[in-house]
Structures are given as structure tokens and as C-alpha cells.
Amino acid sequence: MKERLISYDPSNGEALGSVPVSGPRQITDTVARARKAFGPWKEMGIDARCTLLHKALSRSREEHSVKTLSVLLCREMGKDIQRGSGEVDGAIFGGQANVNSVKNALQTRSAGGGTRIEYRPLGVVAVISPWNYPLAMAINLLIPALVAGNSVVLKPSEETPLIAQEFVEKLNEVLPKNVLQIVFGDGKQGRMLVQSEVNMIAFTGSRATGKNIMARAADGVKRLVMELGGNDPMIVMKDADLDSAAYFAVASSFENAGQMCTATERIYVDESIADRFARRVTEIASDYRVGPWNMPGVNIGPIINARQHSLIVSHLKDAEAKGATVLLGGSKQEAPYITPTVIDGMLTSMAMEREETFGPVVAMSRFSHIENAIARANDSPYGLGAVVFGGKDAPAVADRLEAGMIGINQGVGAGNAPWVGAKQSGFGYHGSADGHRQFAQLRVVSQ
Ligand code: NAD
């Protein structure tokens, strides 16, 4: 009998459904079908492709469809219904807006002197996505790939296959056959897809997996978009608006139960305001409630799986053993939840300073000199986002931070800007004309 991938509700372990794990032959056949579908999809032209994609996304916007998708997303991933519906709405509306902006970005343009620049499709694009924003992360990559004229094979996370399947089936009520297909499995199936006859891999996930994909993609010199993990720092200067800094610190550390690539992971606060900041953060954090997706008032859902829960607890135990002060919560946690936790006295030797914790933890450390805070903020292989709260000198501090996205007295990433990492948080990105163009082959024609 064929192996099946069972999807569980992380809040209670209930099996929600299952999908067949794709075998090696099936993955090869899927990519071959995608290659066949690529020709007519490409020939159809960008206007016709956009019309079809708008129509397909409009189906998902119908009220009952949004509801079904939202509930499934919450049950499978664990986020509360408000956040789940927000993700579904954002993915669908954002997807439609993206259809238009990708189309604009890919128009042929003149380079002067009788030379023009064209954007041609690449062929078959593998989109490999994570579980933390299961719909948004997939759609961010598959829309530009499809508008550009590529066919797509999506491999969603093994933690969230059902929401991906539901969404792809919805789009496929409108899209031509085999233009958008899905394969299921974990890292093993992901590796097979990377090594299959695809032309590009658009990946969102961890740094470790990103490295593995890059190594395997080298053989075919396959195009890559790598949106990888982060360990985002926040610096709180002595003249920061303390209340808004404290609210941001908690909201950003706890968002999606801390399971967000740009969650604030490490906070460096000026020692002259640190006691007041710590008190305010602890007060705000105490108001958060853990629980399942459908419990009223819940804003921290379960941690996605036991492995991830143990990793967070191990970071907390490590911090406690090395002398950190626990202001709220701490390492005594009952799976699948991590209650709101606030840690003071984070040290460079602690795992939570060096690695992505990916849980609802505010981790702070005090500094006496801003140079020290900047050095610690930058002392990381990651460089996704970085935030500074402060007065007139905040922009100068922000200017020295090594990250793809910077927030000054606010969070990172807004408007139509690219979603982009620096250092080992990846390269290539989605969003904005530059981002969209990565899903196409640039052709320079002189005549
Ligand atoms: P992951 O790297 O474990 O898995 C991501 C996807 O890759 C899954 O579909 C998985 O099955 C697949 N995969 C695993 N090994 C593979 C391999 N060797 N070859 C091909 N595919 C493979 O990541 P995750 O736990 O699902 O997601 C959390 C991580 O994603 C965090 O590090 C987070 O910061 C990051 N993330 C980054 C962004 C961003 O925009 N930069 C957004 C969301 C999440």
C-alpha cells in the first residue's frame, strides 16, 4: 500500500486527514507533465495568463471558500482564527495584486540604442514552502512564477499538506491542466524535486535546508530564490518611546507563537531604562493567552510539533542554567504550548542569542554602550530583519545594522518593497519589480 502523510492538529494531536507521499517515479512524472504544460502556458501570453489567474483567485475569494480555507489553515497549523483568516485574505488579495504587479514588471523595455530587454519564462519552477505561513509563503512564490509563464510544482511542508492541497485544487478549477501541480512529502521528497528536471527552485524555509538545496542545485546550475531563517535583533535606545518599544517587543516576539521568520528574537536595551522596559514588557506579555485556534481570546497557539517544542524548551533551560532571570514563564512548559515567556540577562553564550528560537519568548540583554549593542546585533550569520527604537540617533544606528530589512521605531517589511534577507538569511527575494523578475529569464535583444 502507498505510504500516506497524516496531518495532525497541533493543539490536540487529532488526525485531520492524509495525502499520499509522492514516490520517486511520481515526482519525475509530475515534473515531466509540468514540462509539457509549460509550452502552451508560455504561448498563451501574459495577458491571458493573468486573466486566468485572476479568475482562479476570485474563486478562492468566495465567502464559503475563504471560511473553509481559514478553518483548515488554523486546525492544521494552530494559529487562532483571526490570524488564520487574515492570512487567507492576505494571500488571496495579495496574490491578485501581485498578478498585476508581476505583469507590469515583466513588460519588455528599451535599453536604448536599438536594444530591448525581455523577460521570458524559465520552464518548470519548484516551489518548496514551510508550515508557519502555509498559504502566504506558497502563494508569494507561485504567483510570480506562473505569471511569468512557468509551470509550477509545489511541495508544501509535511506539517501542512491539507491547506496547500485545498488551495491548489481551488485554483485548478480554472487553471489549465498540469500548469500547477503538487507533490507531498518531507525533506526526502523535497530533495528529489530539487534534483529533478526543474529549472528553478523558489524556497522558503530554514537556513540548513537552504544550504542543502543550494548544494544539490549546483549540478544543473538551477536558478534559486532562497528565503531563509532569521535571528532578528531589536535595539532599544535610552530615548526610545518606552511604551511603544515594549508593545512592539512583545507583539513581535509572540506573533504566530513566535513562529515567524522576522519575529524579534533578541533585544538589546540601554541599561538606564532596562528595569522600566522589563517591567512594562512583562505586564504586556502577561495578557497573552495560549490555547487552540477556536478558543476566544487566544493569541498564542500551539507549537507546531514536539521537536520544535523541545527546541524552545532547550533554549530556555540553557538560558536558565547560564544565569538568565526568568521574569515570566520559563522552561517548565507542557507541550504543545509555550506560555508567554520573558527572559532578562541573555548572554552571547546562550543558544537563544545565537540561534533562532522560534517560540513566544522575549529575550533581552542590557547594554551600557551603543557600540556594544550594535556589535551583538550584527554578530550573527543571519541578516533578515533588524529593528531600532530610539530618538534622533536611531537612523544612524539603523544604518549600521546588517540586515535585508530594517525598521526604525516600527517593524520591518511594508508596502510593495521586496521581502529580502542579507547574509545567510538568503538571497533572491519576492515582491517588487526586481523580485518578480527573478522568476524570468532576462533576454537582451539588439536589432
Ligand atoms: P524547513 O527548512 O525544515 O522546511 C521547509 C520546506 O523544505 C519543507 O517543505 C520541507 O519538507 C522541505 N525540505 C526539508 N529538507 C529539504 C531538502 N533537503 N531539500 C528540499 N526540501 C527540503 O523549514 P520549516 O521548519 O518548514 O520552516 C521554518 C523555517 O523557515 C524557519 O527557519 C523560518 O525562519 C523560515 N522562514 C523564512 C521565511 C522568509 O521569508 N525568509 C518565511 C517563513 C519561514
CSV table of C-alpha atoms and ligand atoms in Angstrom, one decimal:
chain,number,residue,atom,x,y,z
A,1,MET,CA,0.0,0.0,0.0
A,2,LYS,CA,1.1,3.5,-0.7
A,3,GLU,CA,2.7,5.4,2.2
A,4,ARG,CA,0.5,8.3,3.4
A,5,LEU,CA,1.3,11.5,5.1
A,6,ILE,CA,-1.0,12.2,8.0
A,7,SER,CA,-1.7,15.8,9.1
A,8,TYR,CA,-2.4,16.5,12.7
A,9,ASP,CA,-4.0,19.3,14.7
A,10,PRO,CA,-1.0,20.5,16.8
A,11,SER,CA,-3.3,21.5,19.7
A,12,ASN,CA,-4.6,18.0,20.4
A,13,GLY,CA,-2.9,15.5,18.1
A,14,GLU,CA,-6.1,14.7,16.2
A,15,ALA,CA,-5.5,13.4,12.7
A,16,LEU,CA,-7.2,15.8,10.3
A,17,GLY,CA,-6.6,13.8,7.1
A,18,SER,CA,-3.9,12.4,4.9
A,19,VAL,CA,-2.3,12.7,1.5
A,20,PRO,CA,-0.3,10.2,-0.5
A,21,VAL,CA,3.5,10.6,-0.2
A,22,SER,CA,4.9,11.1,-3.7
A,23,GLY,CA,7.2,8.4,-4.8
A,24,PRO,CA,10.4,9.0,-6.9
A,25,ARG,CA,8.6,7.9,-10.1
A,26,GLN,CA,5.6,10.1,-9.4
A,27,ILE,CA,7.9,13.1,-8.8
A,28,THR,CA,9.6,12.5,-12.1
A,29,ASP,CA,6.3,12.1,-13.9
A,30,THR,CA,4.9,15.2,-12.3
A,31,VAL,CA,7.8,17.3,-13.5
A,32,ALA,CA,7.5,15.8,-17.0
A,33,ARG,CA,3.8,16.7,-17.1
A,34,ALA,CA,4.7,20.2,-15.9
A,35,ARG,CA,7.3,20.5,-18.8
A,36,LYS,CA,4.6,19.5,-21.3
A,37,ALA,CA,2.1,22.0,-19.8
A,38,PHE,CA,4.8,24.7,-19.9
A,39,GLY,CA,4.7,25.2,-23.7
A,40,PRO,CA,1.1,26.1,-24.2
A,41,TRP,CA,1.1,28.1,-20.9
A,42,LYS,CA,4.0,30.2,-22.2
A,43,GLU,CA,2.5,30.6,-25.7
A,44,MET,CA,-0.8,31.8,-24.2
A,45,GLY,CA,0.8,35.1,-23.4
A,46,ILE,CA,1.0,37.1,-20.2
A,47,ASP,CA,-2.4,38.9,-20.6
A,48,ALA,CA,-4.3,35.6,-21.0
A,49,ARG,CA,-2.4,34.0,-18.1
A,50,CYS,CA,-3.2,37.0,-15.8
A,51,THR,CA,-6.9,36.8,-16.7
A,52,LEU,CA,-7.0,33.1,-15.8
A,53,LEU,CA,-5.0,33.7,-12.5
A,54,HIS,CA,-7.4,36.5,-11.5
A,55,LYS,CA,-10.4,34.2,-12.2
A,56,ALA,CA,-8.8,31.3,-10.2
A,57,LEU,CA,-8.0,33.6,-7.3
A,58,SER,CA,-11.5,35.0,-7.4
A,59,ARG,CA,-12.9,31.5,-6.8
A,60,SER,CA,-10.9,31.3,-3.6
A,61,ARG,CA,-12.3,34.6,-2.6
A,62,GLU,CA,-15.9,33.4,-2.5
A,63,GLU,CA,-17.2,33.6,1.1
A,64,HIS,CA,-17.5,29.8,1.8
A,65,SER,CA,-14.1,29.2,0.3
A,66,VAL,CA,-12.4,31.8,2.5
A,67,LYS,CA,-14.1,30.2,5.5
A,68,THR,CA,-13.1,26.6,4.6
A,69,LEU,CA,-9.5,27.7,3.9
A,70,SER,CA,-9.3,29.7,7.1
A,71,VAL,CA,-10.6,26.9,9.4
A,72,LEU,CA,-8.4,24.3,7.7
A,73,LEU,CA,-5.3,26.5,8.0
A,74,CYS,CA,-6.0,27.1,11.7
A,75,ARG,CA,-6.6,23.5,12.5
A,76,GLU,CA,-3.6,22.3,10.7
A,77,MET,CA,-1.1,25.0,11.7
A,78,GLY,CA,-2.6,26.1,15.1
A,79,LYS,CA,-2.9,29.8,14.7
A,80,ASP,CA,-6.0,31.5,16.0
A,81,ILE,CA,-8.9,32.1,13.7
A,82,GLN,CA,-8.3,35.9,13.4
A,83,ARG,CA,-4.8,35.3,12.3
A,84,GLY,CA,-5.8,32.4,10.1
A,85,SER,CA,-8.5,34.4,8.2
A,86,GLY,CA,-6.0,37.3,8.0
A,87,GLU,CA,-3.5,35.0,6.3
A,88,VAL,CA,-6.1,33.6,3.8
A,89,ASP,CA,-7.4,37.1,2.9
A,90,GLY,CA,-3.9,38.5,2.6
A,91,ALA,CA,-2.7,35.6,0.5
A,92,ILE,CA,-5.7,35.9,-1.9
A,93,PHE,CA,-5.9,39.7,-2.2
A,94,GLY,CA,-2.1,40.0,-2.1
A,95,GLY,CA,-2.0,37.3,-4.8
A,96,GLN,CA,-4.3,39.3,-7.0
A,97,ALA,CA,-2.4,42.5,-6.5
A,98,ASN,CA,0.8,40.5,-7.3
A,99,VAL,CA,-0.6,39.2,-10.6
A,100,ASN,CA,-0.9,42.9,-11.8
A,101,SER,CA,2.5,44.0,-10.4
A,102,VAL,CA,4.3,41.0,-11.9
A,103,LYS,CA,2.7,41.7,-15.3
A,104,ASN,CA,4.0,45.3,-15.1
A,105,ALA,CA,7.5,44.2,-14.0
A,106,LEU,CA,7.8,41.8,-16.9
A,107,GLN,CA,6.9,44.1,-19.8
A,108,THR,CA,9.6,44.4,-22.5
A,109,ARG,CA,11.6,47.6,-22.1
A,110,SER,CA,14.1,49.5,-24.1
A,111,ALA,CA,17.7,49.6,-23.1
A,112,GLY,CA,18.4,52.3,-25.7
A,113,GLY,CA,20.4,52.1,-28.9
A,114,GLY,CA,18.0,49.7,-30.5
A,115,THR,CA,18.4,47.2,-27.7
A,116,ARG,CA,15.5,45.8,-25.7
A,117,ILE,CA,15.2,43.7,-22.6
A,118,GLU,CA,12.7,40.9,-22.5
A,119,TYR,CA,11.5,38.7,-19.6
A,120,ARG,CA,11.0,35.1,-20.8
A,121,PRO,CA,9.8,32.1,-18.7
A,122,LEU,CA,12.4,29.7,-17.3
A,123,GLY,CA,10.5,26.5,-17.6
A,124,VAL,CA,9.4,24.4,-14.6
A,125,VAL,CA,9.7,26.1,-11.2
A,126,ALA,CA,9.7,24.0,-7.9
A,127,VAL,CA,8.2,26.0,-5.0
A,128,ILE,CA,9.1,24.5,-1.7
A,129,SER,CA,7.3,26.0,1.3
A,130,PRO,CA,7.3,26.0,5.1
A,131,TRP,CA,4.5,25.4,7.6
A,132,ASN,CA,4.5,28.7,9.6
A,133,TYR,CA,2.5,30.7,7.0
A,134,PRO,CA,1.5,27.8,4.8
A,135,LEU,CA,-0.6,29.7,2.4
A,136,ALA,CA,1.1,33.1,2.2
A,137,MET,CA,4.6,31.6,1.8
A,138,ALA,CA,3.5,29.3,-1.1
A,139,ILE,CA,1.4,32.0,-2.9
A,140,ASN,CA,4.2,34.6,-2.7
A,141,LEU,CA,6.4,32.4,-4.9
A,142,LEU,CA,4.0,30.6,-7.1
A,143,ILE,CA,2.1,33.7,-8.4
A,144,PRO,CA,5.2,35.4,-9.9
A,145,ALA,CA,6.4,32.0,-11.3
A,146,LEU,CA,3.0,31.4,-13.0
A,147,VAL,CA,2.5,35.0,-14.3
A,148,ALA,CA,6.0,34.8,-15.8
A,149,GLY,CA,4.9,31.8,-17.9
A,150,ASN,CA,6.5,29.0,-15.9
A,151,SER,CA,4.7,25.9,-14.8
A,152,VAL,CA,4.9,25.1,-11.1
A,153,VAL,CA,5.3,22.1,-8.9
A,154,LEU,CA,4.6,22.9,-5.3
A,155,LYS,CA,5.9,20.9,-2.4
A,156,PRO,CA,4.3,22.1,0.8
A,157,SER,CA,5.6,21.4,4.3
A,158,GLU,CA,4.9,17.9,5.6
A,159,GLU,CA,3.2,19.7,8.6
A,160,THR,CA,0.6,21.5,6.4
A,161,PRO,CA,-0.2,19.5,3.3
A,162,LEU,CA,-4.0,19.7,3.5
A,163,ILE,CA,-4.3,23.5,3.3
A,164,ALA,CA,-2.0,23.5,0.3
A,165,GLN,CA,-3.9,20.8,-1.4
A,166,GLU,CA,-7.3,22.5,-0.8
A,167,PHE,CA,-5.9,25.8,-2.3
A,168,VAL,CA,-4.3,24.2,-5.3
A,169,GLU,CA,-7.4,22.3,-6.1
A,170,LYS,CA,-9.4,25.5,-5.9
A,171,LEU,CA,-7.0,27.3,-8.4
A,172,ASN,CA,-7.0,24.2,-10.6
A,173,GLU,CA,-10.8,24.5,-11.1
A,174,VAL,CA,-9.8,27.3,-13.5
A,175,LEU,CA,-6.1,26.8,-14.5
A,176,PRO,CA,-5.1,24.6,-17.5
A,177,LYS,CA,-4.2,21.1,-16.6
A,178,ASN,CA,-0.7,20.5,-15.1
A,179,VAL,CA,0.3,24.1,-15.0
A,180,LEU,CA,0.2,24.0,-11.2
A,181,GLN,CA,0.7,20.6,-9.6
A,182,ILE,CA,1.5,19.5,-6.1
A,183,VAL,CA,3.7,16.7,-4.6
A,184,PHE,CA,3.7,15.6,-1.0
A,185,GLY,CA,6.3,14.5,1.5
A,186,ASP,CA,9.1,15.8,3.7
A,187,GLY,CA,12.7,16.6,3.1
A,188,LYS,CA,13.2,13.3,1.2
A,189,GLN,CA,10.6,14.3,-1.4
A,190,GLY,CA,11.9,17.9,-1.4
A,191,ARG,CA,15.4,16.6,-2.3
A,192,MET,CA,14.0,14.5,-5.1
A,193,LEU,CA,12.2,17.5,-6.5
A,194,VAL,CA,15.3,19.7,-6.3
A,195,GLN,CA,17.3,17.1,-8.2
A,196,SER,CA,14.6,16.5,-10.8
A,197,GLU,CA,14.5,18.3,-14.2
A,198,VAL,CA,13.3,21.6,-12.8
A,199,ASN,CA,14.8,24.9,-13.9
A,200,MET,CA,14.4,26.9,-10.8
A,201,ILE,CA,13.8,26.3,-7.1
A,202,ALA,CA,12.0,29.0,-5.1
A,203,PHE,CA,12.4,28.1,-1.5
A,204,THR,CA,11.2,29.4,1.8
A,205,GLY,CA,12.4,27.6,5.0
A,206,SER,CA,15.4,27.1,7.3
A,207,ARG,CA,19.0,28.0,6.6
A,208,ALA,CA,20.1,24.4,7.0
A,209,THR,CA,17.7,23.2,4.3
A,210,GLY,CA,18.6,26.2,2.1
A,211,LYS,CA,22.3,25.2,2.2
A,212,ASN,CA,21.3,21.6,1.3
A,213,ILE,CA,19.2,22.8,-1.7
A,214,MET,CA,22.0,25.1,-3.0
A,215,ALA,CA,24.5,22.2,-3.0
A,216,ARG,CA,22.1,19.9,-4.9
A,217,ALA,CA,21.0,22.6,-7.3
A,218,ALA,CA,24.6,23.3,-8.3
A,219,ASP,CA,24.7,20.4,-10.6
A,220,GLY,CA,22.2,21.8,-13.1
A,221,VAL,CA,23.1,25.5,-12.2
A,222,LYS,CA,19.4,25.8,-11.3
A,223,ARG,CA,18.1,29.3,-10.6
A,224,LEU,CA,17.4,29.8,-6.9
A,225,VAL,CA,15.4,32.1,-4.7
A,226,MET,CA,16.3,31.4,-1.0
A,227,GLU,CA,14.1,33.0,1.7
A,228,LEU,CA,15.7,31.6,4.8
A,229,GLY,CA,15.6,31.9,8.6
A,230,GLY,CA,16.4,34.8,10.8
A,231,ASN,CA,17.5,35.7,14.3
A,232,ASP,CA,16.3,39.3,14.3
A,233,PRO,CA,17.7,41.8,16.8
A,234,MET,CA,16.0,44.8,18.3
A,235,ILE,CA,17.9,47.7,19.9
A,236,VAL,CA,16.1,49.9,22.4
A,237,MET,CA,17.9,53.2,23.0
A,238,LYS,CA,17.6,55.3,26.1
A,239,ASP,CA,15.4,58.0,24.4
A,240,ALA,CA,13.0,55.4,22.9
A,241,ASP,CA,9.3,55.8,23.4
A,242,LEU,CA,9.3,53.1,26.1
A,243,ASP,CA,5.7,52.1,25.8
A,244,SER,CA,5.7,51.6,22.1
A,245,ALA,CA,9.0,49.8,22.2
A,246,ALA,CA,7.7,47.4,24.9
A,247,TYR,CA,4.5,46.8,22.9
A,248,PHE,CA,6.5,46.1,19.8
A,249,ALA,CA,8.9,43.8,21.6
A,250,VAL,CA,6.1,41.6,22.9
A,251,ALA,CA,4.0,41.6,19.8
A,252,SER,CA,6.9,40.8,17.5
A,253,SER,CA,8.3,38.1,19.8
A,254,PHE,CA,4.9,36.4,20.3
A,255,GLU,CA,3.4,36.8,16.8
A,256,ASN,CA,2.3,33.4,15.4
A,257,ALA,CA,3.5,31.9,18.7
A,258,GLY,CA,7.0,33.2,17.8
A,259,GLN,CA,7.0,31.1,14.7
A,260,MET,CA,7.7,33.9,12.3
A,261,CYS,CA,10.9,34.4,10.3
A,262,THR,CA,11.1,38.1,11.3
A,263,ALA,CA,10.0,37.6,14.9
A,264,THR,CA,12.1,39.6,17.3
A,265,GLU,CA,14.5,37.1,18.8
A,266,ARG,CA,17.0,39.2,20.7
A,267,ILE,CA,16.6,42.6,22.4
A,268,TYR,CA,19.4,44.9,23.5
A,269,VAL,CA,18.1,47.6,25.8
A,270,ASP,CA,20.0,50.6,27.2
A,271,GLU,CA,20.7,49.8,30.9
A,272,SER,CA,19.4,53.2,32.0
A,273,ILE,CA,15.8,52.3,31.0
A,274,ALA,CA,16.1,48.5,31.3
A,275,ASP,CA,14.3,48.0,34.6
A,276,ARG,CA,11.3,50.0,33.4
A,277,PHE,CA,11.3,48.3,30.0
A,278,ALA,CA,11.5,44.9,31.5
A,279,ARG,CA,8.6,45.7,33.8
A,280,ARG,CA,6.4,47.0,31.0
A,281,VAL,CA,7.2,44.1,28.7
A,282,THR,CA,6.3,41.6,31.5
A,283,GLU,CA,3.0,43.4,32.1
A,284,ILE,CA,2.1,43.4,28.4
A,285,ALA,CA,3.2,39.8,28.0
A,286,SER,CA,1.1,38.6,30.9
A,287,ASP,CA,-2.0,39.5,29.0
A,288,TYR,CA,-1.4,36.9,26.2
A,289,ARG,CA,-3.3,33.7,26.3
A,290,VAL,CA,-2.3,30.3,25.0
A,291,GLY,CA,-4.8,27.8,23.6
A,292,PRO,CA,-6.3,26.2,20.5
A,293,TRP,CA,-7.3,28.1,17.4
A,294,ASN,CA,-11.0,28.3,18.2
A,295,MET,CA,-10.8,29.4,21.9
A,296,PRO,CA,-12.0,33.0,22.3
A,297,GLY,CA,-9.2,35.4,23.4
A,298,VAL,CA,-6.3,33.1,22.4
A,299,ASN,CA,-3.4,34.9,20.8
A,300,ILE,CA,-0.7,32.2,21.2
A,301,GLY,CA,-1.4,28.9,19.6
A,302,PRO,CA,0.3,25.6,20.0
A,303,ILE,CA,3.9,25.0,18.8
A,304,ILE,CA,3.8,23.1,15.5
A,305,ASN,CA,5.3,19.8,16.7
A,306,ALA,CA,7.1,18.1,19.6
A,307,ARG,CA,10.6,18.6,18.1
A,308,GLN,CA,10.1,22.3,17.9
A,309,HIS,CA,8.6,22.4,21.4
A,310,SER,CA,11.7,20.6,22.8
A,311,LEU,CA,14.0,23.0,20.9
A,312,ILE,CA,12.3,26.1,22.6
A,313,VAL,CA,12.4,24.4,26.0
A,314,SER,CA,16.1,23.5,25.5
A,315,HIS,CA,16.9,27.2,24.7
A,316,LEU,CA,15.1,28.2,27.9
A,317,LYS,CA,16.8,25.6,30.0
A,318,ASP,CA,20.2,26.7,28.6
A,319,ALA,CA,19.4,30.3,29.4
A,320,GLU,CA,18.4,29.4,33.0
A,321,ALA,CA,21.4,27.2,33.5
A,322,LYS,CA,23.7,30.1,32.4
A,323,GLY,CA,22.1,32.5,34.8
A,324,ALA,CA,19.3,34.3,33.0
A,325,THR,CA,16.5,35.8,35.0
A,326,VAL,CA,13.1,34.5,34.2
A,327,LEU,CA,10.5,37.3,34.5
A,328,LEU,CA,7.6,35.3,33.1
A,329,GLY,CA,7.0,31.7,32.0
A,330,GLY,CA,10.3,29.8,31.7
A,331,SER,CA,11.4,26.3,30.8
A,332,LYS,CA,8.7,24.3,32.7
A,333,GLN,CA,6.3,24.0,29.8
A,334,GLU,CA,3.7,21.5,28.9
A,335,ALA,CA,3.5,20.6,25.2
A,336,PRO,CA,2.1,21.7,22.8
A,337,TYR,CA,2.1,25.2,24.4
A,338,ILE,CA,4.8,27.6,25.5
A,339,THR,CA,3.3,30.1,27.8
A,340,PRO,CA,4.3,33.8,27.4
A,341,THR,CA,8.0,33.9,28.5
A,342,VAL,CA,10.2,36.9,29.3
A,343,ILE,CA,13.9,36.4,29.9
A,344,ASP,CA,16.3,39.1,31.1
A,345,GLY,CA,20.1,38.7,31.1
A,346,MET,CA,20.6,37.0,27.8
A,347,LEU,CA,24.3,36.3,27.2
A,348,THR,CA,26.3,35.7,24.0
A,349,SER,CA,27.0,32.2,25.1
A,350,MET,CA,23.3,31.3,25.2
A,351,ALA,CA,21.6,29.3,22.5
A,352,MET,CA,18.8,31.9,22.3
A,353,GLU,CA,21.2,34.6,21.4
A,354,ARG,CA,23.0,32.5,18.7
A,355,GLU,CA,20.1,30.5,17.1
A,356,GLU,CA,16.6,31.0,16.0
A,357,THR,CA,14.3,30.0,19.0
A,358,PHE,CA,11.1,30.3,17.0
A,359,GLY,CA,8.8,30.4,20.1
A,360,PRO,CA,6.9,33.0,22.1
A,361,VAL,CA,9.9,34.3,24.1
A,362,VAL,CA,11.0,37.8,24.8
A,363,ALA,CA,14.8,37.6,25.3
A,364,MET,CA,16.6,40.7,26.4
A,365,SER,CA,20.0,41.9,27.4
A,366,ARG,CA,21.2,45.2,28.8
A,367,PHE,CA,23.9,47.4,27.3
A,368,SER,CA,25.9,50.3,28.6
A,369,HIS,CA,27.3,51.5,25.3
A,370,ILE,CA,25.5,51.5,22.0
A,371,GLU,CA,28.6,50.2,20.2
A,372,ASN,CA,28.3,47.0,22.2
A,373,ALA,CA,24.6,46.7,21.2
A,374,ILE,CA,25.4,47.2,17.5
A,375,ALA,CA,28.2,44.6,17.6
A,376,ARG,CA,26.0,42.0,19.2
A,377,ALA,CA,23.1,42.7,16.9
A,378,ASN,CA,25.4,42.1,13.9
A,379,ASP,CA,27.3,39.1,15.4
A,380,SER,CA,25.1,36.5,13.6
A,381,PRO,CA,25.2,34.6,10.4
A,382,TYR,CA,21.6,35.7,9.9
A,383,GLY,CA,20.5,39.1,8.5
A,384,LEU,CA,16.8,39.0,7.8
A,385,GLY,CA,15.3,41.9,9.8
A,386,ALA,CA,16.6,44.3,12.5
A,387,VAL,CA,14.8,47.0,14.4
A,388,VAL,CA,15.8,50.1,16.4
A,389,PHE,CA,13.7,52.1,18.7
A,390,GLY,CA,15.1,55.5,19.7
A,391,GLY,CA,15.2,59.2,19.2
A,392,LYS,CA,17.2,61.3,16.7
A,393,ASP,CA,20.2,58.9,16.6
A,394,ALA,CA,18.1,55.9,15.8
A,395,PRO,CA,18.6,56.2,12.0
A,396,ALA,CA,22.3,56.4,12.4
A,397,VAL,CA,22.3,53.2,14.5
A,398,ALA,CA,19.9,51.5,12.0
A,399,ASP,CA,22.3,52.4,9.2
A,400,ARG,CA,25.0,50.2,10.7
A,401,LEU,CA,22.8,47.1,11.1
A,402,GLU,CA,23.4,44.2,8.8
A,403,ALA,CA,20.0,43.0,7.6
A,404,GLY,CA,17.9,43.0,4.5
A,405,MET,CA,15.0,44.8,6.2
A,406,ILE,CA,15.3,47.5,8.8
A,407,GLY,CA,12.6,49.0,11.0
A,408,ILE,CA,13.1,52.4,12.8
A,409,ASN,CA,10.5,52.7,15.5
A,410,GLN,CA,8.4,50.1,13.7
A,411,GLY,CA,8.6,46.6,12.4
A,412,VAL,CA,10.1,45.5,9.1
A,413,GLY,CA,8.7,45.0,5.6
A,414,ALA,CA,5.9,47.1,4.3
A,415,GLY,CA,4.1,48.2,1.1
A,416,ASN,CA,5.4,46.9,-2.2
A,417,ALA,CA,9.0,46.6,-1.1
A,418,PRO,CA,10.8,43.3,-1.6
A,419,TRP,CA,10.9,40.8,1.3
A,420,VAL,CA,14.6,40.3,1.4
A,421,GLY,CA,17.3,38.8,3.6
A,422,ALA,CA,21.0,39.6,3.9
A,423,LYS,CA,23.9,37.3,4.9
A,424,GLN,CA,22.8,33.7,5.4
A,425,SER,CA,19.1,34.6,5.6
A,426,GLY,CA,19.1,34.1,1.9
A,427,PHE,CA,19.3,35.7,-1.4
A,428,GLY,CA,16.9,36.3,-4.2
A,429,TYR,CA,13.5,37.5,-3.0
A,430,HIS,CA,9.9,38.0,-3.9
A,431,GLY,CA,8.0,41.3,-4.1
A,432,SER,CA,8.7,44.5,-6.1
A,433,ALA,CA,9.7,44.6,-9.8
A,434,ASP,CA,13.2,43.3,-9.0
A,435,GLY,CA,11.8,40.4,-7.1
A,436,HIS,CA,9.3,39.4,-9.7
A,437,ARG,CA,11.9,39.5,-12.4
A,438,GLN,CA,13.8,36.7,-10.8
A,439,PHE,CA,11.2,34.3,-12.0
A,440,ALA,CA,12.0,35.1,-15.6
A,441,GLN,CA,15.0,34.7,-17.9
A,442,LEU,CA,16.3,38.1,-18.9
A,443,ARG,CA,16.9,38.4,-22.6
A,444,VAL,CA,18.7,41.2,-24.2
A,445,VAL,CA,17.8,41.6,-27.9
A,446,SER,CA,19.7,44.1,-30.2
A,447,GLN,CA,18.4,44.7,-33.7
B,1,NAD,P1,12.4,23.6,6.7
B,1,NAD,O1,13.6,24.1,6.1
B,1,NAD,O2,12.5,22.5,7.7
B,1,NAD,O3,11.4,23.1,5.6
B,1,NAD,C1,10.9,23.9,4.6
B,1,NAD,C2,10.5,23.0,3.4
B,1,NAD,O4,11.6,22.4,2.9
B,1,NAD,C3,9.5,21.9,3.8
B,1,NAD,O5,8.6,21.8,2.7
B,1,NAD,C4,10.4,20.7,3.9
B,1,NAD,O6,9.8,19.5,3.6
B,1,NAD,C5,11.4,21.0,2.8
B,1,NAD,N1,12.7,20.3,2.9
B,1,NAD,C6,13.3,19.9,4.0
B,1,NAD,N2,14.5,19.4,3.7
B,1,NAD,C7,14.7,19.5,2.3
B,1,NAD,C8,15.7,19.2,1.4
B,1,NAD,N3,16.9,18.7,1.8
B,1,NAD,N4,15.5,19.5,0.1
B,1,NAD,C9,14.4,20.1,-0.3
B,1,NAD,N5,13.4,20.4,0.5
B,1,NAD,C10,13.5,20.1,1.8
B,1,NAD,O7,11.7,24.8,7.4
B,1,NAD,P2,10.4,24.9,8.3
B,1,NAD,O8,10.6,24.3,9.6
B,1,NAD,O9,9.2,24.3,7.4
B,1,NAD,O10,10.1,26.5,8.4
B,1,NAD,C11,10.7,27.3,9.4
B,1,NAD,C12,11.9,28.0,8.8
B,1,NAD,O11,11.5,28.8,7.7
B,1,NAD,C13,12.5,29.0,9.8
B,1,NAD,O12,13.8,29.0,9.8
B,1,NAD,C14,11.9,30.3,9.3
B,1,NAD,O13,12.7,31.4,9.8
B,1,NAD,C15,12.0,30.1,7.9
B,1,NAD,N6,11.1,31.1,7.1
B,1,NAD,C16,11.7,32.1,6.4
B,1,NAD,C17,10.8,33.0,5.7
B,1,NAD,C18,11.4,34.1,4.9
B,1,NAD,O14,10.6,34.8,4.2
B,1,NAD,N7,12.7,34.4,4.9
B,1,NAD,C19,9.5,32.9,5.8
B,1,NAD,C20,8.9,31.8,6.6
B,1,NAD,C21,9.8,30.9,7.2
